[in-house]
Structures are given as C-alpha cells and as structure tokens.
Tab-separated table of C-alpha atoms in Angstrom:
chain	number	residue	atom	x	y	z
A	1	MET	CA	111.387	24.608	61.806
A	2	GLY	CA	113.716	25.550	58.969
A	3	HIS	CA	114.477	29.092	58.093
A	4	GLY	CA	115.413	31.298	55.137
A	5	HIS	CA	116.347	34.899	54.814
A	6	GLY	CA	114.353	38.104	54.283
A	7	HIS	CA	115.687	41.655	54.137
A	8	GLY	CA	114.334	44.388	56.308
A	9	ASN	CA	115.358	47.974	56.277
A	10	HIS	CA	117.942	47.342	58.979
A	11	GLY	CA	120.257	44.312	58.680
A	12	VAL	CA	119.183	40.840	57.729
A	13	VAL	CA	116.123	39.113	59.275
A	14	GLU	CA	115.773	35.362	59.191
A	15	VAL	CA	112.355	33.968	58.340
A	16	GLY	CA	110.759	30.633	59.284
A	17	GLN	CA	110.498	28.403	56.252
A	18	ARG	CA	107.347	26.528	57.347
A	19	ALA	CA	105.630	29.780	58.414
A	20	ARG	CA	106.581	31.378	55.154
A	21	THR	CA	105.103	28.450	53.151
A	22	ILE	CA	101.792	28.578	55.113
A	23	LEU	CA	101.597	32.380	54.843
A	24	ILE	CA	102.204	32.402	51.083
A	25	GLY	CA	99.763	29.497	50.595
A	26	PHE	CA	97.048	31.231	52.576
A	27	LEU	CA	97.531	34.499	50.581
A	28	ALA	CA	97.529	32.643	47.351
A	29	VAL	CA	94.198	30.936	48.143
A	30	VAL	CA	92.586	34.269	49.269
A	31	ALA	CA	93.921	35.942	46.065
A	32	ALA	CA	92.439	33.193	43.861
A	33	PHE	CA	89.047	33.484	45.512
A	34	ALA	CA	89.139	37.307	45.191
A	35	VAL	CA	89.984	37.189	41.494
A	36	ALA	CA	87.374	34.572	40.880
A	37	GLY	CA	84.842	36.764	42.668
A	38	LEU	CA	85.809	39.756	40.519
A	39	ILE	CA	85.327	37.741	37.379
A	40	TRP	CA	82.021	36.263	38.593
A	41	LEU	CA	80.538	39.469	39.910
A	42	TRP	CA	81.778	42.033	37.397
A	43	PRO	CA	78.650	43.602	35.814
A	44	SER	CA	78.337	44.077	32.117
A	45	GLY	CA	77.497	47.419	30.550
A	46	ALA	CA	74.063	46.176	29.563
A	47	GLU	CA	73.350	45.042	33.183
A	48	LEU	CA	74.295	48.523	34.430
A	49	ASP	CA	72.208	50.350	31.907
A	50	GLN	CA	69.178	48.244	32.670
A	51	ALA	CA	69.537	48.766	36.456
A	52	LEU	CA	69.755	52.593	36.310
A	53	ASN	CA	66.822	54.994	36.201
A	54	ARG	CA	68.896	57.936	35.096
A	55	VAL	CA	67.932	61.524	35.899
A	56	VAL	CA	67.187	63.286	32.662
A	57	ASP	CA	66.872	67.026	32.336
A	58	ALA	CA	63.902	68.642	30.576
A	59	PRO	CA	64.251	68.994	26.777
A	60	GLY	CA	66.407	71.952	25.794
A	61	VAL	CA	67.929	72.560	29.197
A	62	THR	CA	71.666	73.239	29.003
A	63	TYR	CA	74.324	74.252	31.514
A	64	GLU	CA	76.523	77.253	30.916
A	65	ASP	CA	79.365	79.006	32.691
A	66	ALA	CA	78.906	82.528	34.035
A	67	THR	CA	80.945	85.079	36.004
A	68	ILE	CA	79.441	87.046	38.966
A	69	ASP	CA	79.633	90.839	38.408
A	70	ALA	CA	77.938	91.877	41.687
A	71	VAL	CA	76.231	90.414	44.726
A	72	THR	CA	73.322	92.325	46.359
A	73	GLU	CA	71.498	91.429	49.592
A	74	GLY	CA	67.801	90.885	49.152
A	75	CYS	CA	65.557	89.767	46.230
A	76	ALA	CA	62.771	91.252	44.148
A	77	GLU	CA	60.277	88.882	45.880
A	78	ASP	CA	60.612	87.324	49.338
A	79	PHE	CA	61.081	83.652	49.648
A	80	GLU	CA	58.936	82.363	52.471
A	81	GLY	CA	60.907	80.651	55.239
A	82	SER	CA	64.276	81.615	53.755
A	83	PRO	CA	66.453	83.555	56.221
A	84	ARG	CA	68.544	85.034	53.449
A	85	CYS	CA	68.210	85.908	49.756
A	86	LEU	CA	70.816	87.328	47.297
A	87	THR	CA	70.534	88.808	43.913
A	88	LEU	CA	73.473	88.084	41.510
A	89	ALA	CA	74.343	90.165	38.456
A	90	ILE	CA	76.127	87.725	36.092
A	91	THR	CA	77.677	87.659	32.681
A	92	ILE	CA	77.141	84.476	30.628
A	93	THR	CA	80.453	83.229	29.236
A	94	THR	CA	79.411	80.157	27.204
A	95	GLY	CA	76.533	79.112	24.962
A	96	ASP	CA	74.118	80.984	22.730
A	97	ASP	CA	73.851	83.943	25.081
A	98	ALA	CA	77.619	84.348	25.711
A	99	ASP	CA	78.635	87.863	26.723
A	100	SER	CA	75.061	88.812	27.745
A	101	THR	CA	74.172	89.855	31.292
A	102	ARG	CA	71.483	88.427	33.503
A	103	THR	CA	70.150	88.586	37.043
A	104	ILE	CA	69.467	85.485	39.182
A	105	GLU	CA	68.335	85.124	42.696
A	106	LEU	CA	69.606	82.735	45.423
A	107	SER	CA	67.784	81.636	48.581
A	108	GLY	CA	68.165	78.913	51.173
A	109	PRO	CA	71.508	77.000	51.462
A	110	THR	CA	72.882	78.350	48.190
A	111	ALA	CA	72.745	81.892	49.649
A	112	HIS	CA	75.370	80.918	52.214
A	113	ASN	CA	78.170	79.855	49.829
A	114	GLY	CA	80.084	83.057	50.304
A	115	LEU	CA	79.800	83.973	46.610
A	116	ARG	CA	81.611	87.186	45.562
A	117	ALA	CA	82.101	89.322	42.504
A	118	GLY	CA	84.507	87.589	40.106
A	119	ASP	CA	83.515	84.006	41.071
A	120	SER	CA	82.859	81.554	38.296
A	121	ILE	CA	79.592	79.681	38.580
A	122	GLU	CA	77.412	77.285	36.528
A	123	VAL	CA	73.862	78.242	35.557
A	124	ALA	CA	71.049	76.261	34.005
A	125	ARG	CA	69.552	77.712	30.801
A	126	ILE	CA	65.915	76.784	30.657
A	127	PRO	CA	64.096	77.650	27.462
A	128	THR	CA	60.607	79.259	27.921
A	129	ASP	CA	58.008	80.968	25.721
A	130	GLU	CA	59.236	84.361	27.026
A	131	GLY	CA	62.904	83.485	26.290
A	132	PRO	CA	65.615	81.644	28.148
A	133	TYR	CA	65.450	81.609	31.949
A	134	TYR	CA	68.629	81.235	34.004
A	135	SER	CA	68.938	79.653	37.440
A	136	PHE	CA	71.836	78.908	39.706
A	137	SER	CA	73.198	75.443	39.251
A	138	GLY	CA	76.511	75.289	41.204
A	139	VAL	CA	79.943	76.797	41.830
A	140	ASN	CA	82.967	75.933	39.801
A	141	ARG	CA	85.104	74.341	42.496
A	142	LEU	CA	87.449	72.448	40.252
A	143	PRO	CA	90.340	74.965	40.454
A	144	VAL	CA	90.372	74.707	44.218
A	145	LEU	CA	90.153	70.852	44.160
A	146	LEU	CA	92.891	70.775	41.511
A	147	ILE	CA	95.190	72.972	43.656
A	148	LEU	CA	94.599	70.834	46.733
A	149	THR	CA	95.274	67.698	44.763
A	150	LEU	CA	98.545	69.063	43.409
A	151	LEU	CA	99.575	70.127	46.937
A	152	PHE	CA	98.710	66.640	48.165
A	153	VAL	CA	100.794	64.915	45.507
A	154	ALA	CA	103.616	67.395	46.117
A	155	ALA	CA	103.634	66.751	49.828
A	156	VAL	CA	103.520	63.002	49.364
A	157	LEU	CA	106.452	63.035	46.923
A	158	ALA	CA	108.493	65.513	48.948
A	159	VAL	CA	108.185	63.550	52.158
A	160	ALA	CA	107.793	59.906	51.120
A	161	ARG	CA	109.632	60.111	47.725
A	162	LEU	CA	109.521	56.825	45.761
A	163	ARG	CA	107.449	55.098	48.439
A	164	GLY	CA	104.906	57.887	48.291
A	165	LEU	CA	104.817	57.697	44.451
A	166	MET	CA	104.058	53.959	44.641
A	167	ALA	CA	101.380	54.650	47.254
A	168	LEU	CA	99.751	57.079	44.862
A	169	VAL	CA	99.912	54.513	42.052
A	170	GLY	CA	98.308	51.927	44.358
A	171	LEU	CA	95.623	54.452	45.300
A	172	GLY	CA	94.822	55.158	41.711
A	173	ILE	CA	94.403	51.428	40.947
A	174	ALA	CA	92.241	51.000	44.098
A	175	ALA	CA	90.054	53.853	43.007
A	176	TRP	CA	89.568	52.187	39.612
A	177	VAL	CA	88.501	48.888	41.342
A	178	LEU	CA	86.043	50.821	43.556
A	179	VAL	CA	84.510	52.927	40.712
A	180	GLY	CA	84.845	50.396	37.945
A	181	PHE	CA	83.783	47.273	39.740
A	182	MET	CA	82.346	47.663	43.227
A	183	LEU	CA	79.906	50.537	42.718
A	184	PRO	CA	78.396	49.238	39.379
A	185	ALA	CA	78.137	45.713	40.845
A	186	ILE	CA	76.191	47.108	43.839
A	187	ILE	CA	73.909	49.107	41.578
A	188	VAL	CA	72.923	46.047	39.461
A	189	GLY	CA	72.063	44.067	42.580
A	190	LYS	CA	75.014	41.704	42.941
A	191	PRO	CA	75.466	40.225	46.481
A	192	GLY	CA	76.854	43.213	48.444
A	193	MET	CA	79.053	41.338	50.872
A	194	ALA	CA	80.609	39.231	48.116
A	195	VAL	CA	81.256	42.319	46.072
A	196	ALA	CA	82.793	44.148	49.063
A	197	LEU	CA	85.028	41.245	50.095
A	198	ALA	CA	86.260	40.571	46.615
A	199	GLY	CA	86.858	44.181	45.769
A	200	SER	CA	88.421	45.000	49.145
A	201	THR	CA	90.751	42.005	48.993
A	202	VAL	CA	91.988	42.994	45.592
A	203	ILE	CA	92.419	46.598	46.721
A	204	MET	CA	94.472	45.556	49.767
A	205	TYR	CA	96.729	43.332	47.689
A	206	ILE	CA	97.412	46.073	45.203
A	207	VAL	CA	97.850	48.860	47.764
A	208	LEU	CA	100.075	46.990	50.168
A	209	TYR	CA	102.342	45.287	47.622
A	210	VAL	CA	102.606	48.364	45.384
A	211	ALA	CA	103.192	50.819	48.214
A	212	HIS	CA	105.403	48.587	50.480
A	213	GLY	CA	106.971	46.196	48.029
A	214	ILE	CA	106.680	42.446	47.721
A	215	SER	CA	108.144	40.868	50.880
A	216	LEU	CA	107.223	38.494	53.709
A	217	ARG	CA	106.891	41.516	56.005
A	218	THR	CA	104.249	42.994	53.634
A	219	SER	CA	102.644	39.576	53.337
A	220	ALA	CA	102.317	39.277	57.145
A	221	ALA	CA	100.573	42.672	57.188
A	222	LEU	CA	98.345	41.558	54.291
A	223	ALA	CA	97.376	38.390	56.161
A	224	GLY	CA	96.617	40.413	59.325
A	225	THR	CA	94.445	42.786	57.214
A	226	MET	CA	92.513	39.965	55.650
A	227	LEU	CA	91.795	38.339	59.041
A	228	GLY	CA	90.936	41.673	60.583
A	229	LEU	CA	88.590	42.297	57.680
A	230	ALA	CA	86.914	38.897	58.186
A	231	VAL	CA	86.317	39.800	61.906
A	232	THR	CA	84.850	43.215	60.896
A	233	THR	CA	82.612	41.583	58.326
A	234	ALA	CA	81.327	38.950	60.725
A	235	LEU	CA	80.630	41.349	63.516
A	236	GLY	CA	78.993	43.865	61.147
A	237	ALA	CA	76.724	41.239	59.625
A	238	ILE	CA	75.604	39.990	63.067
A	239	ALA	CA	75.087	43.543	64.367
A	240	VAL	CA	73.106	44.733	61.303
A	241	ALA	CA	70.820	41.703	61.620
A	242	ALA	CA	70.437	41.927	65.419
A	243	ALA	CA	69.759	45.689	65.330
A	244	ARG	CA	67.226	45.206	62.510
A	245	LEU	CA	68.874	47.939	60.437
A	246	SER	CA	67.329	48.531	57.034
A	247	GLY	CA	70.118	50.649	55.501
A	248	PHE	CA	67.725	53.610	54.976
A	249	ALA	CA	69.223	56.318	57.293
A	250	ASP	CA	68.297	59.503	55.399
A	251	GLU	CA	66.693	60.850	52.268
A	252	ASN	CA	69.798	60.076	50.196
A	253	GLU	CA	69.082	56.348	50.504
A	254	TYR	CA	65.419	56.788	49.569
A	255	ASP	CA	66.465	58.815	46.452
A	256	LEU	CA	69.033	56.168	45.543
A	257	GLY	CA	66.412	53.447	45.999
A	258	THR	CA	64.280	55.126	43.430
A	259	LEU	CA	67.101	55.564	40.965
A	260	ALA	CA	68.608	52.118	41.387
A	261	PRO	CA	65.791	49.759	42.685
A	262	ALA	CA	68.119	46.611	42.440
A	263	ILE	CA	70.238	47.845	45.404
A	264	ASP	CA	69.843	45.869	48.659
A	265	PHE	CA	70.392	48.554	51.330
A	266	GLN	CA	71.247	46.138	54.095
A	267	ASP	CA	73.945	44.903	51.803
A	268	LEU	CA	74.965	48.522	51.079
A	269	LEU	CA	75.366	49.163	54.793
A	270	MET	CA	77.617	46.117	55.035
A	271	VAL	CA	79.662	47.292	52.081
A	272	GLY	CA	80.093	50.649	53.933
A	273	ILE	CA	81.290	48.767	57.026
A	274	ILE	CA	83.855	46.717	55.080
A	275	ILE	CA	85.197	49.565	53.011
A	276	GLY	CA	85.272	51.888	55.986
A	277	GLY	CA	87.567	49.496	57.850
A	278	LEU	CA	90.153	49.141	55.056
A	279	GLY	CA	92.224	52.234	55.480
A	280	VAL	CA	92.703	52.024	59.219
A	281	LEU	CA	93.298	48.269	59.075
A	282	ASN	CA	95.980	48.777	56.481
A	283	ASP	CA	97.681	51.451	58.615
A	284	VAL	CA	97.676	49.266	61.754
A	285	THR	CA	98.730	46.005	60.174
A	286	ILE	CA	101.715	47.381	58.129
A	287	THR	CA	102.919	49.232	61.256
A	288	GLN	CA	102.721	46.130	63.439
A	289	ALA	CA	104.470	43.921	60.831
A	290	SER	CA	107.172	46.506	60.339
A	291	ALA	CA	107.608	46.860	64.113
A	292	VAL	CA	108.041	43.102	64.601
A	293	TRP	CA	110.564	42.949	61.655
A	294	GLU	CA	112.580	45.791	63.148
A	295	LEU	CA	112.488	44.255	66.652
A	296	ARG	CA	113.788	40.972	65.237
A	297	ALA	CA	116.582	42.788	63.326
A	298	ALA	CA	117.571	44.704	66.382
A	299	ALA	CA	117.327	41.771	68.818
A	300	PRO	CA	117.916	38.486	67.051
A	301	GLN	CA	118.559	36.806	70.425
A	302	TRP	CA	114.966	37.338	71.547
A	303	SER	CA	112.498	34.483	71.371
A	304	ARG	CA	109.435	34.833	69.199
A	305	LEU	CA	107.348	35.287	72.364
A	306	GLU	CA	109.566	38.205	73.452
A	307	VAL	CA	109.263	39.770	69.973
A	308	PHE	CA	105.448	39.317	70.156
A	309	ARG	CA	105.289	40.939	73.507
A	310	ALA	CA	107.436	43.915	72.461
A	311	GLY	CA	105.384	44.295	69.302
A	312	MET	CA	102.163	44.294	71.334
A	313	ARG	CA	103.480	47.094	73.528
A	314	ILE	CA	103.841	49.185	70.342
A	315	GLY	CA	100.420	47.959	69.186
A	316	ARG	CA	98.649	49.058	72.323
A	317	ASP	CA	99.833	52.651	71.801
A	318	HIS	CA	98.762	52.444	68.221
A	319	ILE	CA	95.314	51.133	69.194
A	320	ALA	CA	94.810	53.970	71.725
A	321	SER	CA	95.619	56.650	69.167
A	322	THR	CA	93.659	55.043	66.319
A	323	ILE	CA	90.460	54.632	68.387
A	324	TYR	CA	90.516	58.463	68.825
A	325	THR	CA	91.006	58.793	65.130
A	326	ILE	CA	87.876	56.640	64.266
A	327	VAL	CA	85.618	58.387	66.769
A	328	PHE	CA	86.650	61.996	65.864
A	329	ALA	CA	86.548	61.191	62.113
A	330	TYR	CA	82.917	60.129	62.517
A	331	ALA	CA	82.118	63.132	64.806
A	332	GLY	CA	83.614	65.523	62.303
A	333	GLY	CA	81.746	64.036	59.365
A	334	ALA	CA	78.414	63.847	61.213
A	335	LEU	CA	78.638	67.152	63.028
A	336	ALA	CA	75.424	68.588	61.622
A	337	VAL	CA	73.536	65.368	62.476
A	338	LEU	CA	74.923	65.475	66.070
A	339	LEU	CA	73.788	69.022	66.534
A	340	LEU	CA	70.246	67.867	66.022
A	341	LEU	CA	70.378	66.093	69.344
A	342	TYR	CA	69.992	69.455	71.013
A	343	PHE	CA	66.735	70.257	69.318
A	344	THR	CA	64.446	67.533	70.533
A	345	THR	CA	62.468	66.875	73.630
A	346	ARG	CA	63.467	63.260	73.665
A	347	GLU	CA	66.446	62.009	75.688
A	348	PRO	CA	69.633	62.009	73.510
A	349	LEU	CA	70.367	58.402	74.503
A	350	ASP	CA	66.934	57.321	73.099
A	351	LEU	CA	67.766	58.839	69.749
A	352	PHE	CA	70.916	56.694	69.356
A	353	GLY	CA	68.452	53.856	68.631
A	354	VAL	CA	67.215	55.751	65.527
A	355	GLU	CA	68.617	54.226	62.381
A	356	MET	CA	70.544	57.423	61.439
A	357	PHE	CA	72.638	57.047	64.602
A	358	ALA	CA	72.487	53.282	65.112
A	359	GLY	CA	73.768	52.599	61.617
A	360	GLU	CA	76.788	54.755	62.139
A	361	GLY	CA	77.337	53.240	65.574
A	362	VAL	CA	77.377	49.720	64.128
A	363	ARG	CA	79.652	50.850	61.327
A	364	THR	CA	82.105	52.526	63.721
A	365	LEU	CA	82.154	49.880	66.442
A	366	ALA	CA	82.426	46.903	64.089
A	367	SER	CA	85.372	48.556	62.319
A	368	ALA	CA	86.949	49.456	65.700
A	369	ILE	CA	86.689	45.901	67.009
A	370	GLY	CA	88.165	44.438	63.756
A	371	LEU	CA	90.963	47.028	64.091
A	372	ILE	CA	91.786	46.147	67.680
A	373	LEU	CA	91.816	42.464	67.027
A	374	SER	CA	93.984	42.939	63.937
A	375	VAL	CA	96.807	44.135	66.168
A	376	PRO	CA	97.420	40.779	67.995
A	377	ILE	CA	96.600	38.870	64.851
A	378	THR	CA	99.166	40.677	62.711
A	379	THR	CA	101.791	40.795	65.464
A	380	GLY	CA	101.387	37.012	65.999
A	381	ILE	CA	101.683	36.299	62.303
A	382	ALA	CA	104.770	38.442	61.927
A	383	ALA	CA	106.326	36.996	65.061
A	384	LEU	CA	105.785	33.419	63.755
A	385	THR	CA	107.080	34.405	60.306
A	386	VAL	CA	110.474	35.806	61.510
A	387	GLY	CA	113.120	33.237	62.340
A	388	PRO	CA	113.666	31.720	65.772
A	389	ALA	CA	116.072	33.300	68.328
A	390	LYS	CA	119.827	32.743	67.772
A	391	VAL	CA	122.920	33.123	69.893
A	392	LEU	CA	125.077	35.999	68.870
A	393	THR	CA	128.705	34.881	68.336
A	394	GLU	CA	130.026	38.236	67.218
A	395	PRO	CA	129.051	41.885	67.629
A	396	ARG	CA	126.311	42.959	65.102
A	397	HIS	CA	126.565	46.023	63.001
A	398	ILE	CA	123.172	47.665	62.270
A	399	GLU	CA	123.260	50.059	59.341
A	400	ASP	CA	121.275	53.263	59.539
C-alpha cells in the first residue's frame, strides 16, 4: 500500500494512499445520494400549505403585551379541581387599550409559573358584546432565552475560539436543514426514513467539516458516523416493526395527526431515532478518529493493529461515560412521565410495554447500540487510513 501525508495537530502523520482513495470515494458516493435525496424530497411551498390544517384564532382576537402590577392568591370564583388560583392586576402596554388596567385570573398549571409584580406577559384580547375580555396567553421568556444564548456563544468563543465559532456556524446551517427541509418534508408526507437519512447525512457533512476542518481525520470520523447511523437506522426499523409501535405515544401526537394528517407516525418515530443519534455519534467518532491520529503521530513505529488496540482502550472509556449520558439525558427529559410509575397498581415492569415507555426504550437502545458499534468502526477506519508502521532512524521532535 502506498502512502501520502496528512497533517495532525502534532507532527506529521502518514496516510495510506489506497485507504484514502477508498474513504474519499465512499464519502463522495454517500454525499451524492444525500444531495440527490434532498433535491428529490424537498417539499414545495404549495405542498406544505396543502398539508397543513392551520390553527386559526377566532375573528378579532389579538395578542397584546402587559405588565403585572400585583399578584393575589385566590380568585373571585373557585375553579373546581384546581389546587391553586391567582388574580393578576395588569396594565396593558400595547394595542387599542394601552395604558389601561385589567384583572385576569389564573388556575391550573399557569398558576405555578412563579409570576411576580413587574413581569412582562402576553394576554389574548377577545372582543365580546360587553367589551374586550382579556385572558392569560403566556410569559415573555425571550429576554431570558436571549441572555442564555449570548452566554452560550460567549462561553464557546472564549474556550474553543475559532473552532468554536466554526462549530456555531455549522450548527446554524444544520438548524436550517432541519427546519427548512426535514420538518416540512415530514409534514407533507414524504418517506420519513429517506428524509431523515438525507437530511442527517447533509447535516453531518456540514457540521464535521465546518467545525473540524477538511482532512482525512475528519473524513474517517464522518465515515464512522455514517456507518453508525446506518446501524442505528436498521436496528430502529426492526425494533419499531417488531414491537408494533404506532408512533402515537401521547396526546401531542394525536393533536399533530389532526393538524397534519399526511404524517406517518411510525416514520416520525424512526426520524426521531435517527436524529437523536446524531449528536452523540458525532462526539464519539470525532474523538476516536482524533485519538488514532494522535497515537500514530506519537508512535509511528506502532503497527496499525497496535494503534487500533490503543484507540479501542480510549474508546471503551468513552463508551462507558456516553452510555450514562444517554440514559440520564432521557431520565431527565422524561422525569414527569417516570413519576407516573408510582401512581398505578400495575407492576412498573408491565408498564414499560406501554407505547409511551416502549417507544423511548427503542429510541434510546437503538441509538446506544449504534453508538457503541461506531467506536470500533471509526477506530478501524482511522487505523487503516493512517500510514503503516515505520522504523525510526532519528529522534522525533513533537511540537506542543
């Protein structure tokens, strides 16, 4: 096997010419199919409009901003079954009734928002024969989200610098692919798995190459990601069919089915499995490829098998920590659902067969298996891509 040269962060790493050719050819073919899928599946504006049953407010209803002047426990009338009720004195700040004061009542979940005097809220103005009626619509949370976003960007730039900036650029493009292509394509009824694979592939190409640069090391990580994604997709499809999952886990799916009847919810479940595995796969594969590259730079005398074994030792630690990440991320996101296990007379183990739990189990386990197998796949690809062992004839100097 011939060899060329590739540059790592530390020293110079030789790369196998034949392996490089095969790797680049494989990624080129995958990219061509992904772009073709994007072109074929991209929905038109007319298709999207036709597929949507939009929620339309009653005639004359508008949404205005208001400021809370005071919060009082209790309401003028009791709301049956509600453990708490609040009365808000508010000042309307926009619309026809700007600067006027009103009183609105909150019950149920909205009474537990922790609202205080001075908070900015949104209210619905509903015209009636007796004059406009105002009801609580939501809290203005944009300032908090904006501050957190700015802190996130500042932390990324301060710690990761240029690499962090490029990661943010890649994330922005990936979000555009998700919102501009994948979600509309699912809504109009395009084949869900094809949409997910085409969109996810394009996202991974963009994110990895933009954030980590165009190199054979990144290409090895990308190939490992694609193969890991293929494993996740295959396992997910088999599990969804074998478990007879419908994709309707809670009332949100039923509401969505009414608003967008063209959606295939089994496909939607598969899309969730595929997208859910992307972030963790990306993390694992780029780490493994980088580890192999650094090992080769530090020990050019090692055989590819030795490099692979050393990389797998790193990978096993990474797998162990990432499994905890997957499980606890799900547990945190589904905490309210998990608490319901304590309020039933049925055995908790029996309830895991209910679609609400079984769907998340399939999603989590399929992603985890794809993640685990991506470690040896990526490590093997990277070990084959770096050049063969060579005999050192002079001391090497490794720059920091």
